[in-house]
Each structure stands twice: as C-alpha cells, then as structure tokens.
Coordinates of C-alpha atoms and ligand atoms in Angstrom, one line a residue:
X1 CA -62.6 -43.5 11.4
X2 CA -66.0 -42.1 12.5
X3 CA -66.3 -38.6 11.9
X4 CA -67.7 -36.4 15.0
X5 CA -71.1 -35.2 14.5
X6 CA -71.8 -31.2 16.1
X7 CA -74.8 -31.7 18.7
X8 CA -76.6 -29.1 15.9
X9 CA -76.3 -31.3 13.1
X10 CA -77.2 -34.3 14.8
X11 CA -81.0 -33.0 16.0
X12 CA -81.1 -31.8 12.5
X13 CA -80.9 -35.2 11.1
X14 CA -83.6 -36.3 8.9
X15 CA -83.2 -39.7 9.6
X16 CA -82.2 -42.2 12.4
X17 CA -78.3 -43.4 12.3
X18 CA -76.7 -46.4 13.3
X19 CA -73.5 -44.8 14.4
X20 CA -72.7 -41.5 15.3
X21 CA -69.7 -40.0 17.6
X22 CA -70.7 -36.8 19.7
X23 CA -68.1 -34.8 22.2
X24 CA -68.7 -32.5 24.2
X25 CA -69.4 -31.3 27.8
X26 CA -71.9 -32.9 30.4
X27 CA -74.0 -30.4 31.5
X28 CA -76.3 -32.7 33.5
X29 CA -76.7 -36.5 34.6
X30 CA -79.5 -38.0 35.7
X31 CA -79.1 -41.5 37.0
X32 CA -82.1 -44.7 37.3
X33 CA -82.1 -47.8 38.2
X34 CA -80.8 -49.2 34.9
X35 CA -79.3 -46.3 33.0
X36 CA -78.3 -42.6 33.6
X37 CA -79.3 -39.8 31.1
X38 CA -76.4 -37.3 30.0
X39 CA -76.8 -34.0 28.4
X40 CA -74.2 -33.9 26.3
X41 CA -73.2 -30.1 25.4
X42 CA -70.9 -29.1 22.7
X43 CA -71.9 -25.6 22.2
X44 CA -72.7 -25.9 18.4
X45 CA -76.3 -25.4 19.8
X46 CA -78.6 -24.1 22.2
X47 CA -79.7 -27.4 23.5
X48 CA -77.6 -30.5 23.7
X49 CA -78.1 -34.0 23.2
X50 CA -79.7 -36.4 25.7
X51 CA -77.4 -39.3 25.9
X52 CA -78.8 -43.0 26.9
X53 CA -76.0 -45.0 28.8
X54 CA -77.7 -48.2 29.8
X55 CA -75.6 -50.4 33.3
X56 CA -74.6 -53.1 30.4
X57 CA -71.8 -51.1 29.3
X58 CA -68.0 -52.0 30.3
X59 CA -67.3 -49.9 33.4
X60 CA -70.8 -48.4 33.8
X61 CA -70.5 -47.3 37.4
X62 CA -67.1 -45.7 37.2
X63 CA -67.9 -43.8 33.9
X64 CA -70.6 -42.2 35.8
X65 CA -68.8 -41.7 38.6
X66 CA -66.8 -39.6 36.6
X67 CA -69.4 -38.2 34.3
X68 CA -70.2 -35.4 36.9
X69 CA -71.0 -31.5 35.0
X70 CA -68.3 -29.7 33.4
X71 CA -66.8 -33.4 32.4
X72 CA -66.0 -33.5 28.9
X73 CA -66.6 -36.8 26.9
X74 CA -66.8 -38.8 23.9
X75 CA -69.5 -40.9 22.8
X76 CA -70.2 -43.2 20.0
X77 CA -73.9 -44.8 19.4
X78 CA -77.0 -45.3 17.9
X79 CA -79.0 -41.6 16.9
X80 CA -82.6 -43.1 17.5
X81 CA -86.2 -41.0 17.7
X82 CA -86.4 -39.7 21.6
X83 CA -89.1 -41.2 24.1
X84 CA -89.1 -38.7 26.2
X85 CA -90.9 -34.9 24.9
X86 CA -89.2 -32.2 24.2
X87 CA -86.3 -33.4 21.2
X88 CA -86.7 -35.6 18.5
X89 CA -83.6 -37.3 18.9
X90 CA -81.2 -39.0 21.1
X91 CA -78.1 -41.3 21.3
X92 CA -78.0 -44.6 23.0
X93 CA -74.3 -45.1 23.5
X94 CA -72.2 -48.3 22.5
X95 CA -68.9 -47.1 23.2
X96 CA -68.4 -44.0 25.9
X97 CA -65.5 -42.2 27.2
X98 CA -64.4 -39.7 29.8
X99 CA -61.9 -37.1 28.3
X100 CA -61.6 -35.1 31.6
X101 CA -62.6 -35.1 34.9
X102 CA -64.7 -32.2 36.3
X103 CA -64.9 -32.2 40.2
X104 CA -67.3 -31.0 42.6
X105 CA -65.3 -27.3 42.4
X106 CA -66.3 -26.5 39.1
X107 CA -68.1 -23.4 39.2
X108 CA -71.2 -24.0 37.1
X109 CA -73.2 -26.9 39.1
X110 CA -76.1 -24.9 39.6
X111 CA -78.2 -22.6 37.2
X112 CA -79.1 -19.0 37.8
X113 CA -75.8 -18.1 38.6
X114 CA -76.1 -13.8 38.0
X115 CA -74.3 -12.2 35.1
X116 CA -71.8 -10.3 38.2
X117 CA -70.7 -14.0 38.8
X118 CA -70.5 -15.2 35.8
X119 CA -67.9 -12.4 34.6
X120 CA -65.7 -13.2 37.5
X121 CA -65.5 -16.8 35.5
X122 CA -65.2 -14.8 31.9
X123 CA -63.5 -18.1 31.0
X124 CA -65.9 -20.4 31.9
X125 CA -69.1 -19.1 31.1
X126 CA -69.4 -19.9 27.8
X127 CA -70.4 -22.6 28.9
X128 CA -73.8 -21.4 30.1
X129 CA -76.6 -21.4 27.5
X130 CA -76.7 -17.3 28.0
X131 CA -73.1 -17.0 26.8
X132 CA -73.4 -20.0 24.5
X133 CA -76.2 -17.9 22.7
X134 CA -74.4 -14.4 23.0
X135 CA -71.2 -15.5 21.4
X136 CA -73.1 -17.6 18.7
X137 CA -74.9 -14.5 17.4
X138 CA -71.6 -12.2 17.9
X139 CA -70.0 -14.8 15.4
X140 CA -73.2 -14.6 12.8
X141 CA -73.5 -11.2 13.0
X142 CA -70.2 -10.4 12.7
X143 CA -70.0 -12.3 8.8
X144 CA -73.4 -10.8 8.3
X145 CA -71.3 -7.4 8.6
X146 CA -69.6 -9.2 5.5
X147 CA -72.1 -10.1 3.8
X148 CA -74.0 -6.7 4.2
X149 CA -70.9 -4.7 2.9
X150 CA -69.4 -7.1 0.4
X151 CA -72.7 -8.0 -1.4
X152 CA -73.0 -3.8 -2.0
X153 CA -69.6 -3.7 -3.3
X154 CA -67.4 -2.0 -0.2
X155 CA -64.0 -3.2 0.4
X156 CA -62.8 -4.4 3.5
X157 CA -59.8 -2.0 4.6
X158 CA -57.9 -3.0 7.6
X159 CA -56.5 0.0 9.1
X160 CA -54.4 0.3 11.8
X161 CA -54.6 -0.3 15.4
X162 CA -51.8 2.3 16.4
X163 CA -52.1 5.4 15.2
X164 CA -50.6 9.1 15.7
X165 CA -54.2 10.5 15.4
X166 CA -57.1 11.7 18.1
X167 CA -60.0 10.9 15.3
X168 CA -62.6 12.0 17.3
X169 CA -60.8 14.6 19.5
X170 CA -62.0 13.7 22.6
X171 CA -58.3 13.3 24.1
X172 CA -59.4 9.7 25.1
X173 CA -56.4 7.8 24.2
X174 CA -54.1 5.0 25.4
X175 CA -51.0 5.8 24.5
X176 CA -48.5 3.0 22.6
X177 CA -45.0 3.8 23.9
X178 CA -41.8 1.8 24.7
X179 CA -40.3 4.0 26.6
X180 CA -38.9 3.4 30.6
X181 CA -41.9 4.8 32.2
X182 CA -39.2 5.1 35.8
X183 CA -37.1 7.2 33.7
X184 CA -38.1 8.4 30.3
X185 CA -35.4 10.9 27.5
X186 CA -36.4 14.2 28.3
X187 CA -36.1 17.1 26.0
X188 CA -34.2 20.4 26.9
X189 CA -37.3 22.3 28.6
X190 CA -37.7 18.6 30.9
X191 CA -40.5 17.3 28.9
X192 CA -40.9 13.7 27.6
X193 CA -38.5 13.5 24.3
X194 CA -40.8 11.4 22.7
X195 CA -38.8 11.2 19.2
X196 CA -36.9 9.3 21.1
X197 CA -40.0 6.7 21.5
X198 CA -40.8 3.4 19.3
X199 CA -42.2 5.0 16.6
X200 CA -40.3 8.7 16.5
X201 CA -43.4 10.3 17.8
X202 CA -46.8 10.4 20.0
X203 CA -48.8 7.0 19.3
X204 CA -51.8 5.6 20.5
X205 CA -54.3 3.2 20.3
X206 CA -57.1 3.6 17.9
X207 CA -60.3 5.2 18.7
X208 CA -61.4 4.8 15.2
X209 CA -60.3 3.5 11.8
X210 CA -62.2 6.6 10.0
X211 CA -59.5 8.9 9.0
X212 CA -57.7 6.3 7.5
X213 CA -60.6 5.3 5.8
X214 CA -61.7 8.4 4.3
X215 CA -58.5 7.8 2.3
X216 CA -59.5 4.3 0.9
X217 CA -62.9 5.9 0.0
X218 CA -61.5 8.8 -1.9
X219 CA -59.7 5.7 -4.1
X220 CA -62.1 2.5 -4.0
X221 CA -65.4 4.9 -3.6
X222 CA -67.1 2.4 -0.6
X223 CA -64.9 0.8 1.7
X224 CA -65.6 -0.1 5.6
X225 CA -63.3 -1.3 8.3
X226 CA -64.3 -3.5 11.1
X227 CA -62.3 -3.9 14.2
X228 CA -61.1 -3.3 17.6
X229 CA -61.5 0.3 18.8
X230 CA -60.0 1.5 22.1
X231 CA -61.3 4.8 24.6
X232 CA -59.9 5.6 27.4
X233 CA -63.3 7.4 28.5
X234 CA -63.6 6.8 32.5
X235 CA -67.2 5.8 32.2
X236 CA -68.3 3.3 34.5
X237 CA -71.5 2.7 32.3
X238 CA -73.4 -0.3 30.7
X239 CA -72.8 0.7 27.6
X240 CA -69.1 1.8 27.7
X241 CA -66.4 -0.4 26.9
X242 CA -62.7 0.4 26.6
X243 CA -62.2 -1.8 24.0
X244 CA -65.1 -2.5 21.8
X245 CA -65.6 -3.1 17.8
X246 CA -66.7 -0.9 15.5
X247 CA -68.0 -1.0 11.9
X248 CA -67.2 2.0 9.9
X249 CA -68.3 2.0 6.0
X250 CA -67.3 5.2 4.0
X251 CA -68.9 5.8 0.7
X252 CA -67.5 8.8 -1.8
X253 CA -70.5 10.8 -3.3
X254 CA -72.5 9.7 -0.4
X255 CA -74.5 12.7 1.1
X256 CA -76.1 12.9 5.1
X257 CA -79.1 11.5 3.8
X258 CA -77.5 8.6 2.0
X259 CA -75.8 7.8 4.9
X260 CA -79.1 7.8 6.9
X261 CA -80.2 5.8 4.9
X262 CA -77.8 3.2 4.5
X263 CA -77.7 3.0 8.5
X264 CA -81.4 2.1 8.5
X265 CA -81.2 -0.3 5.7
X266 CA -77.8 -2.0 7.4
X267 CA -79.3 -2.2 10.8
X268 CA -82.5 -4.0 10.1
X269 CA -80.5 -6.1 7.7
X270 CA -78.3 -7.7 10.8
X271 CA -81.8 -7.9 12.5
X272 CA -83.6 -9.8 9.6
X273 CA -80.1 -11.9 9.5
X274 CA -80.2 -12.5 13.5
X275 CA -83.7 -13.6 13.2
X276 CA -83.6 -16.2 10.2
X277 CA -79.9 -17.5 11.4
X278 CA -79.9 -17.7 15.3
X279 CA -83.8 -18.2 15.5
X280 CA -83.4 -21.1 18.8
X281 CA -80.8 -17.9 20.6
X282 CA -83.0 -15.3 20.0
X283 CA -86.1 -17.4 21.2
X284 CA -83.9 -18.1 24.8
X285 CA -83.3 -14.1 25.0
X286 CA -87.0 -13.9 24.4
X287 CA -88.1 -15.8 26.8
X288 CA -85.2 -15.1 30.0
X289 CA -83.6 -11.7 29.0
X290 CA -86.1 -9.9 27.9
X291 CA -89.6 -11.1 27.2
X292 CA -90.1 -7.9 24.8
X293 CA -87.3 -8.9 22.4
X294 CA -89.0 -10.2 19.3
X295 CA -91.6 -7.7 19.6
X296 CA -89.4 -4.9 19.4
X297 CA -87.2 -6.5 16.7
X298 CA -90.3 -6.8 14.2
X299 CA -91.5 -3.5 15.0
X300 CA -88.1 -2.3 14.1
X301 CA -87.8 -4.4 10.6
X302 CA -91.7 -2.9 9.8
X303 CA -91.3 0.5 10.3
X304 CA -88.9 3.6 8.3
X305 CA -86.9 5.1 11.0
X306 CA -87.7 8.4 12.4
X307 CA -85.4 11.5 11.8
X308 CA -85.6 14.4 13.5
X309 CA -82.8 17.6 13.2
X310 CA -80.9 18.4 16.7
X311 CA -83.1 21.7 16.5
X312 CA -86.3 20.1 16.6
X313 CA -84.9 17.0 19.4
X314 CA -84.5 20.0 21.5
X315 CA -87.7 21.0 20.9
X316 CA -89.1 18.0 21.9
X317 CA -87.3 18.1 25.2
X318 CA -88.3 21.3 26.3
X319 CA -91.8 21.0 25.5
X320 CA -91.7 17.4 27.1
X321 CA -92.9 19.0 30.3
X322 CA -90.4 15.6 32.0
X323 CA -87.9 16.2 34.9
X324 CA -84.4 16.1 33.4
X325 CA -81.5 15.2 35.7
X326 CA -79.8 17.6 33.0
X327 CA -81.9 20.3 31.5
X328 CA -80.8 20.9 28.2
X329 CA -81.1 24.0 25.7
X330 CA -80.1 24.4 21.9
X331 CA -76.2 23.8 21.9
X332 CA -76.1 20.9 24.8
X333 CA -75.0 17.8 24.3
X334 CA -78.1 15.3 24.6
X335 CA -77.4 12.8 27.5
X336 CA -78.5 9.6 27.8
X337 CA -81.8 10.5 29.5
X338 CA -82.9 12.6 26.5
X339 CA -81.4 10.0 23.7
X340 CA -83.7 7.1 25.9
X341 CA -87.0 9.8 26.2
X342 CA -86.6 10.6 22.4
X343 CA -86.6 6.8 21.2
X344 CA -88.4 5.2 24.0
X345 CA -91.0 7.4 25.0
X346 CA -91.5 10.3 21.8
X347 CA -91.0 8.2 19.1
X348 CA -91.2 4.6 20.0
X349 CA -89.0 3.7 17.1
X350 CA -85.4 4.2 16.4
X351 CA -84.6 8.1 15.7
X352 CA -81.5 9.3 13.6
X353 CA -81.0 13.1 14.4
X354 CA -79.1 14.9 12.3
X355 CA -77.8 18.5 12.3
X356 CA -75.7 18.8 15.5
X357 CA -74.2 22.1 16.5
X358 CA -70.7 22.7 15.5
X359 CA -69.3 22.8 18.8
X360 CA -70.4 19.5 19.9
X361 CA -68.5 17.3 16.6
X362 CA -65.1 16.9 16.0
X363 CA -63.1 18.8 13.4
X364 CA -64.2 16.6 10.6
X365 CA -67.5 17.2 9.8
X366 CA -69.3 19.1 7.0
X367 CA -70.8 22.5 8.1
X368 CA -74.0 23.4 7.0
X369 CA -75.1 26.9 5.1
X370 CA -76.4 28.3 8.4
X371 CA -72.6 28.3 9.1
X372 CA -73.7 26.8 12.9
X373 CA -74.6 23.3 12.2
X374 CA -72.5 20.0 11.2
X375 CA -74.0 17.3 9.3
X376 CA -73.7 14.7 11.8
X377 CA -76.1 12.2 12.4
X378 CA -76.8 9.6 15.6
X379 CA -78.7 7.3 15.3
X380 CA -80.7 6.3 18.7
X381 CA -82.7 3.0 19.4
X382 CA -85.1 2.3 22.2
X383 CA -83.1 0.7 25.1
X384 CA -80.0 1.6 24.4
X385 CA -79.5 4.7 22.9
X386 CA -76.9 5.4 20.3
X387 CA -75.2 3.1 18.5
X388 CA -74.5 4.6 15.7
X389 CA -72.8 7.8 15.0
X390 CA -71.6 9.5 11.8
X391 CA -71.7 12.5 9.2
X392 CA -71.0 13.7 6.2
X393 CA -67.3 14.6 6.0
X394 CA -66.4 18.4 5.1
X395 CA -64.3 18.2 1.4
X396 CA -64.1 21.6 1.1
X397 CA -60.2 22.3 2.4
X398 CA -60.4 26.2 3.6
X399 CA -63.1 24.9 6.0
X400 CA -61.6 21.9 7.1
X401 CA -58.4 23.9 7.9
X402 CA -60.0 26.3 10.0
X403 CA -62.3 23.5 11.8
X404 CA -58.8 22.2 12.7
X405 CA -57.5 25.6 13.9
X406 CA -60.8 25.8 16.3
X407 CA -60.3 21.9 17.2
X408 CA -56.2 23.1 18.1
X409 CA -55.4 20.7 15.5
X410 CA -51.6 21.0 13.7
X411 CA -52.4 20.3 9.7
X412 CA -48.8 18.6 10.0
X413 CA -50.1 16.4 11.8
X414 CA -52.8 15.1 9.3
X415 CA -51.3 16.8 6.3
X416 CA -52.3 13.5 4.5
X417 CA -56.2 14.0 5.4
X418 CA -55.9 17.5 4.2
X419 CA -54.2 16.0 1.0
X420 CA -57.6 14.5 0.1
X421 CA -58.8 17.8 0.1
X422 CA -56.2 19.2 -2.4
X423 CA -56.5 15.8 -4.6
X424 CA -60.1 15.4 -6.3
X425 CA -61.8 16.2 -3.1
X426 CA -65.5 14.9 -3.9
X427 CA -68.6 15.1 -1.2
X428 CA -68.6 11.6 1.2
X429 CA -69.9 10.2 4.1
X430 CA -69.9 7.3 6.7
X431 CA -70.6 6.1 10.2
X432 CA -69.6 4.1 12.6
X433 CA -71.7 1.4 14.4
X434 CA -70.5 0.0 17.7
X435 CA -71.0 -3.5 17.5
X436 CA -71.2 -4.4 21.3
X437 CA -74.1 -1.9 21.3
X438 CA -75.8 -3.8 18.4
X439 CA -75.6 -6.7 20.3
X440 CA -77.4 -5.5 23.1
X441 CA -80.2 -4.7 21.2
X442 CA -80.4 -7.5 19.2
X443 CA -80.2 -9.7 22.2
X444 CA -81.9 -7.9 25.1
X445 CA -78.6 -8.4 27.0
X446 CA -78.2 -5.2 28.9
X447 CA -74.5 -4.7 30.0
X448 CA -72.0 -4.3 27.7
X449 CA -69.8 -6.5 29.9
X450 CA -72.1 -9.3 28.7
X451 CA -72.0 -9.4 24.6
X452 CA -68.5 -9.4 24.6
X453 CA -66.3 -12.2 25.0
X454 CA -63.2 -10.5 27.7
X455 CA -64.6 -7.1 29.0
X456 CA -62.1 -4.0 29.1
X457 CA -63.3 -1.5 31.5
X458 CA -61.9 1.4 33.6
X459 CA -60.2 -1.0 36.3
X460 CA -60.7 -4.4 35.1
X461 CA -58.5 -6.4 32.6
X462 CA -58.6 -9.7 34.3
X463 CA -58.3 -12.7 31.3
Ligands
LIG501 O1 -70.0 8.2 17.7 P1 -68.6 7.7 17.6 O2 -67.6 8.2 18.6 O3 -68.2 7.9 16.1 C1 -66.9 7.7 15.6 O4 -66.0 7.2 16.2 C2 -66.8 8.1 14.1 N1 -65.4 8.2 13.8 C3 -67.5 7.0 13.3 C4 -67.5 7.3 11.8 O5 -68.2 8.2 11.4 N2 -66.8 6.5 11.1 O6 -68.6 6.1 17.8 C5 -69.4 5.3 16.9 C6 -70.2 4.3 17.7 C7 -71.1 4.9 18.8 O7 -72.3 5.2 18.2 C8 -71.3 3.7 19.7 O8 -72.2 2.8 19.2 C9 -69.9 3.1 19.7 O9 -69.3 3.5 18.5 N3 -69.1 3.5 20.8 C10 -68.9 2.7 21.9 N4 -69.2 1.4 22.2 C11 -68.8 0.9 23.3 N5 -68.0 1.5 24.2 C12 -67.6 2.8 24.0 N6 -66.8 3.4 24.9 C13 -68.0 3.4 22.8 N7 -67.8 4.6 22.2 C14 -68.5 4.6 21.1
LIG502 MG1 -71.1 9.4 19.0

C-alpha cells in the first residue's frame, strides 16, 4: 500500500514522483473552467501543497462540491515541478477522496480572523498558519530543552505535580482536596480537619518542581525538571498564565554566576535552535507578528548579556529622570514598567540582575555577607520582561532555619529540604525559565494566551 507523504517532505523532494498519497485539510479551492486548484494542508508545514484536479476525473463536480475549506481529504497523484511561482512542486491527482465534509459554518473561511476570536475556537485554530507555526516551534523547542540539558549531562527528574509545599511562598496555590466541599470534617475548634483529606494533609498543585529538585541535585549533581506549573496569582496580564511550563535545571557546586551564565548560554541556545530548525515559522512571525523579530533574535545570539546588581537597577531608575506609574526606591519590588525601561530602553539587550533584597525572595535563597541581600537573579528581555528567575540556594542550615522562621515556615513541614542541609550540604544553584514566556519572545507572539495550546487564566477554562 502507498505510504502517505507529510506536505513537508513532499516540497522537499529532490526529485519528481510518479505516485505520491497526501491527506490533509483544504484550506482553499480555486475552481477554472477545466480544473480546480486545492491547497491541501496537513500542518506538517507552513505552506501546503497545491493540488491539480483536472474535470476528467470520476465524480469531478461532486468532489468539488464537497471540497469546500476545513474539508479533509485524501489524494493520490503524480508530484510534478509547479507552473505557477511561488513552490517548486505540486500534485496532479489520479485518485481523490473526500474524508469529511466541512460546511459553510466552519469557522475559518476567511483570513484575519483576530487572536480574541481565534481563542474562542482554541480547538480549531490550529488550523490557521499562526497557530500551525506557534505549536510547531513549542514542539521543537521543547526537545531542544532536551537536547540543551541532556548533551551537558543533567538528568531529567520528574517531580510531582501535587505537593504539600508553597515553593515560592507567595500563598498562590490551588489546592488538591477530595473532600465534600458542602460539608467538609471539621476539627474540634470548627476548622477544616484536613487529615481527614486524600492525602492526610494540606495538598496543592505545584507552583514549582524546585524543592524537590534540590534533592536530585544534592545526589546526581545537575538535574532539571520540565513541566506543568500551576499559580493561582489573579493577574489578568499577557504574560500570566495559571498553568504554564517551566524549565528548572539545578546544578550542585554551581555558584550565582555559574547560574548566570548557564541562563545566557541556554537561552540563546533555544534561539540558535529556533532559527536553524523552524526557519519557514520564524520568517511568518517576521513578517505578520512582528516585523522586528529576526533582528532582535540576532542581536540577542551576538551579544553577552548585560548584568546589573538590584542596587545599581535602582540606580538607574531614579536617575532615569521617566514618569513611573510606581516610583520605586532600594527595597521595592521592580514592576513591569522598570523590568521593560531596564531592557528595552537602558540596556537594549537582555539584563540579568542579581542581588535582590532579602525581603523580596522566598525563604530559600543564599544571603549575601552584607547580611541584606539574596543571591537571586532575573533575568529580563526586551519585550517581555522576565522569564527567567533563579538563585543560588542558601546550604548553610542555621540560616536557612531562620529564613524559614521569618518566611512563617514550620521546618516539619520541609524537614526533608533541611535534611540536605544536615547531609553533605555543598553550595548550588538553579533557575527556572517559563517556557510560555520564551515563546513569546522567540516568536513575537504577544499574549500568553497565544503560545500555548488550552489557556488557563483567572475565569476561563473552556476546552
Ligand atoms: O521567578 P519564578 O517564580 O521562580 C521560581 O519558581 C523558582 N522556583 C525557579 C527556580 O529557581 N527553580 O518563576 C520562574 C519563571 C518566571 O521567570 C517566569 O518566566 C515564569 O516562570 N512564570 C510564569 N509564566 C507564566 N505565567 C505565570 N503566572 C508565571 N509565573 C512565573
Ligand atoms: Mg520571579
């Protein structure tokens, strides 16, 4: 039986073929007088293939009839050099089926639907070239994160999804519970009784797989997870999802710097990997996302990424002279505005800064001699703004029990990440890299909502 050629393969063929089979979606038909033209989609590639179904064929009217868009069909024919500019190749078809009917309802007749639309139809617009292209680099990227870790000798740790533990302290959790929310045990003071729950105690969703980690790093020195994340954060932004992916390496006998510098070398390694892999995707961003795209991609890959300490950032900011819808001074959190004005406008590059004030990190960080500041680092691109955040972790254990002690932290509760502390505690370090965000910016796609295939958001699980 003949095999069925991917639209991809077939316009890379080197030479004509007598008989190929192609299936796939018709995105378009254009009828003549003695033949119609198909474009035949199959989503292997940006473009599809232009089909050739001349009137002599058995049931030629009806076929067409029925070949409206969003149809999907088979076809078997000849591969022959195009006539017509703009591919080298196209099938004349011998033998040509329709698989299923598509009527005049189907949502995608027209282009230039708008991205609001088109995630009202979450499950349909992959069909569009945008989301065609989007989804095609998420999959490459996403065994470039692999390749990136694997070929530098990090082990792929799965930790877990549930977990008893606020990793980053921010009280942003979903909670995991089996319990009758209408009527729920209750303890003697009228509280929830929640040994009573699934798993004897408090559990959530995961809002990142670093804790865990640090334990497979103090064992197999580099290690990264890669996964689904979850934050119940009530921010209606582009760049906030509730669920979103993140890649977290951890190294043992990695210092801040290290760290820093495995960041750089791993982001502009998914760039370079983007570039030479999804080169037809990146040139349709290019030239109807953002026209700026490849520009700023190579001037990323060319150039060592700025740091800059918190201390000096703030610097900056003040002596900017700008407007700030929040003024900030030395012990603020940097909003967006200032993370934006810093890469965007000061630096024109990506910036890690490094050195945060205690009382902005979580518990977990490594404090610095001047006893104020953590060794945290973010690393900020132009566009976007952070995407990724990490430090180096504190391994010393009278510190990291008092950190938790500020951070109302039980060590009960993570007596197992103090354990690593008491146990050959050695110096390491990792980050974490949301991977929605890296998609933006290697795309020019500018909502979160957009890169990712079924959007969580506060108010919105439709799919
Ligand atoms: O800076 P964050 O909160 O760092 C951590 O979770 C650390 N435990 C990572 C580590 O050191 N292993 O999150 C890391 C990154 C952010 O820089 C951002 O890119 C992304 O995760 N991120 C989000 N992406 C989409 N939607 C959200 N709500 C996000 N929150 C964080
Ligand atoms: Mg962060």
């Amino acid at each position: 039986m003949l095999q069925r050629t991917l639209v991809k393969d077939a316009h890379d063929a080197a030479e004509s073929r007598n008989e190929i089979l192609l299936q796939g979606w018709v995105r378009t038909r254009r009828d003549s007088k003695k033949f119609s033209f198909i474009e035949l989609n199959d989503g292997s590639y940006l473009k599809g293939m232009q089909v050739i179904v001349n009137d002599t064929l058995p049931d030629y009217a009806a076929l067409m009839h029925k070949s409206s868009t969003g149809a999907s069909v088979s076809v078997r024919g000849k591969l022959v050099p195009s006539q017509g500019a703009g591919q080298k190749w196209e099938v004349v078809a011998e033998e040509y089926a329709v698989l299923g009917e598509s009527d005049a309802s189907y949502p995608l007749q027209k282009k230039g639907h708008s991205l609001e639309f088109l995630r009202e139809i979450a499950h349909l617009r992959p069909r569009t070239n945008l989301f065609g292209a989007v989804f095609r680099v998420r999959s490459r990227l996403a065994y470039a994160i692999h390749q990136f870790f694997q070929d530098r000798s990090f082990v792929y740790v799965h930790t877990p999804i549930v977990t008893a533990s606020d990793c980053e302290g921010a009280g942003e959790l979903f909670r995991v519970s089996t319990l009758d929310p209408a009527n729920p045990p209750r303890n003697e003071k009228g509280a929830i009784d929640y040994s009573q729950d699934f798993f004897g105690k408090q559990a959530y969703l995961t809002v990142s797989g670093q804790l865990e980690g640090e334990t497979f790093a103090c064992a197999l020195s580099n290690i990264y997870t890669f996964g689904p994340t979850f934050r119940a954060e009530n921010s209606n932004t582009s760049r906030h999802a509730a669920e979103f992916w993140m890649v977290e390496p951890e190294a043992a006998f990695l210092d801040l710097t290290g760290d820093m510098q495995l960041a750089e070398d791993f982001v502009k390694y998914l760039i370079r990997d983007a570039k030479q892999h999804c080169a037809a995707d990146l040139e349709f961003f290019s030239k109807f996302v953002d026209k700026e795209l490849m520009q700023r991609l190579d001037f990323v890959l060319e150039r060592p990424f700025q740091r800059c300490s918190y201390t000096e950032a703030i610097e900056i900011i003040e002596k900017s002279g700008k407007k700030w819808e929040h003024p900030v001074k030395w012990g603020d959190n940097l909003q967006s505005e200032h993370e934006r004005f810093l890469a965007e406008e000061h630096f024109k590059c990506p910036v890690t800064v490094y050195n945060y004030p205690r009382t902005l990190k979580p518990f977990y960080m490594k404090l610095n001699e001047d006893g104020k500041t953590v060794r945290a680092m973010d690393l900020l691109v132009p566009g976007i703004g952070e995407i990724i955040g990490g430090s180096q972790r504190e391994e010393n254990l009278d510190i990291l029990l008092e950190n938790m002690r500020a951070h109302n932290l039980s060590e009960k509760d993570y007596w197992w990440y103090v354990d690593l502390r008491r146990y050959g505690s050695v110096p390491h370090a990792g980050f974490g890299l949301g991977f929605e965000r890296m998609l933006m910016f290697v795309t020019g796609v500018a909502n979160i909502r957009d890169v990712i295939p079924f959007a969580r958001t506060p108010g919105s699980a439709e799919f």
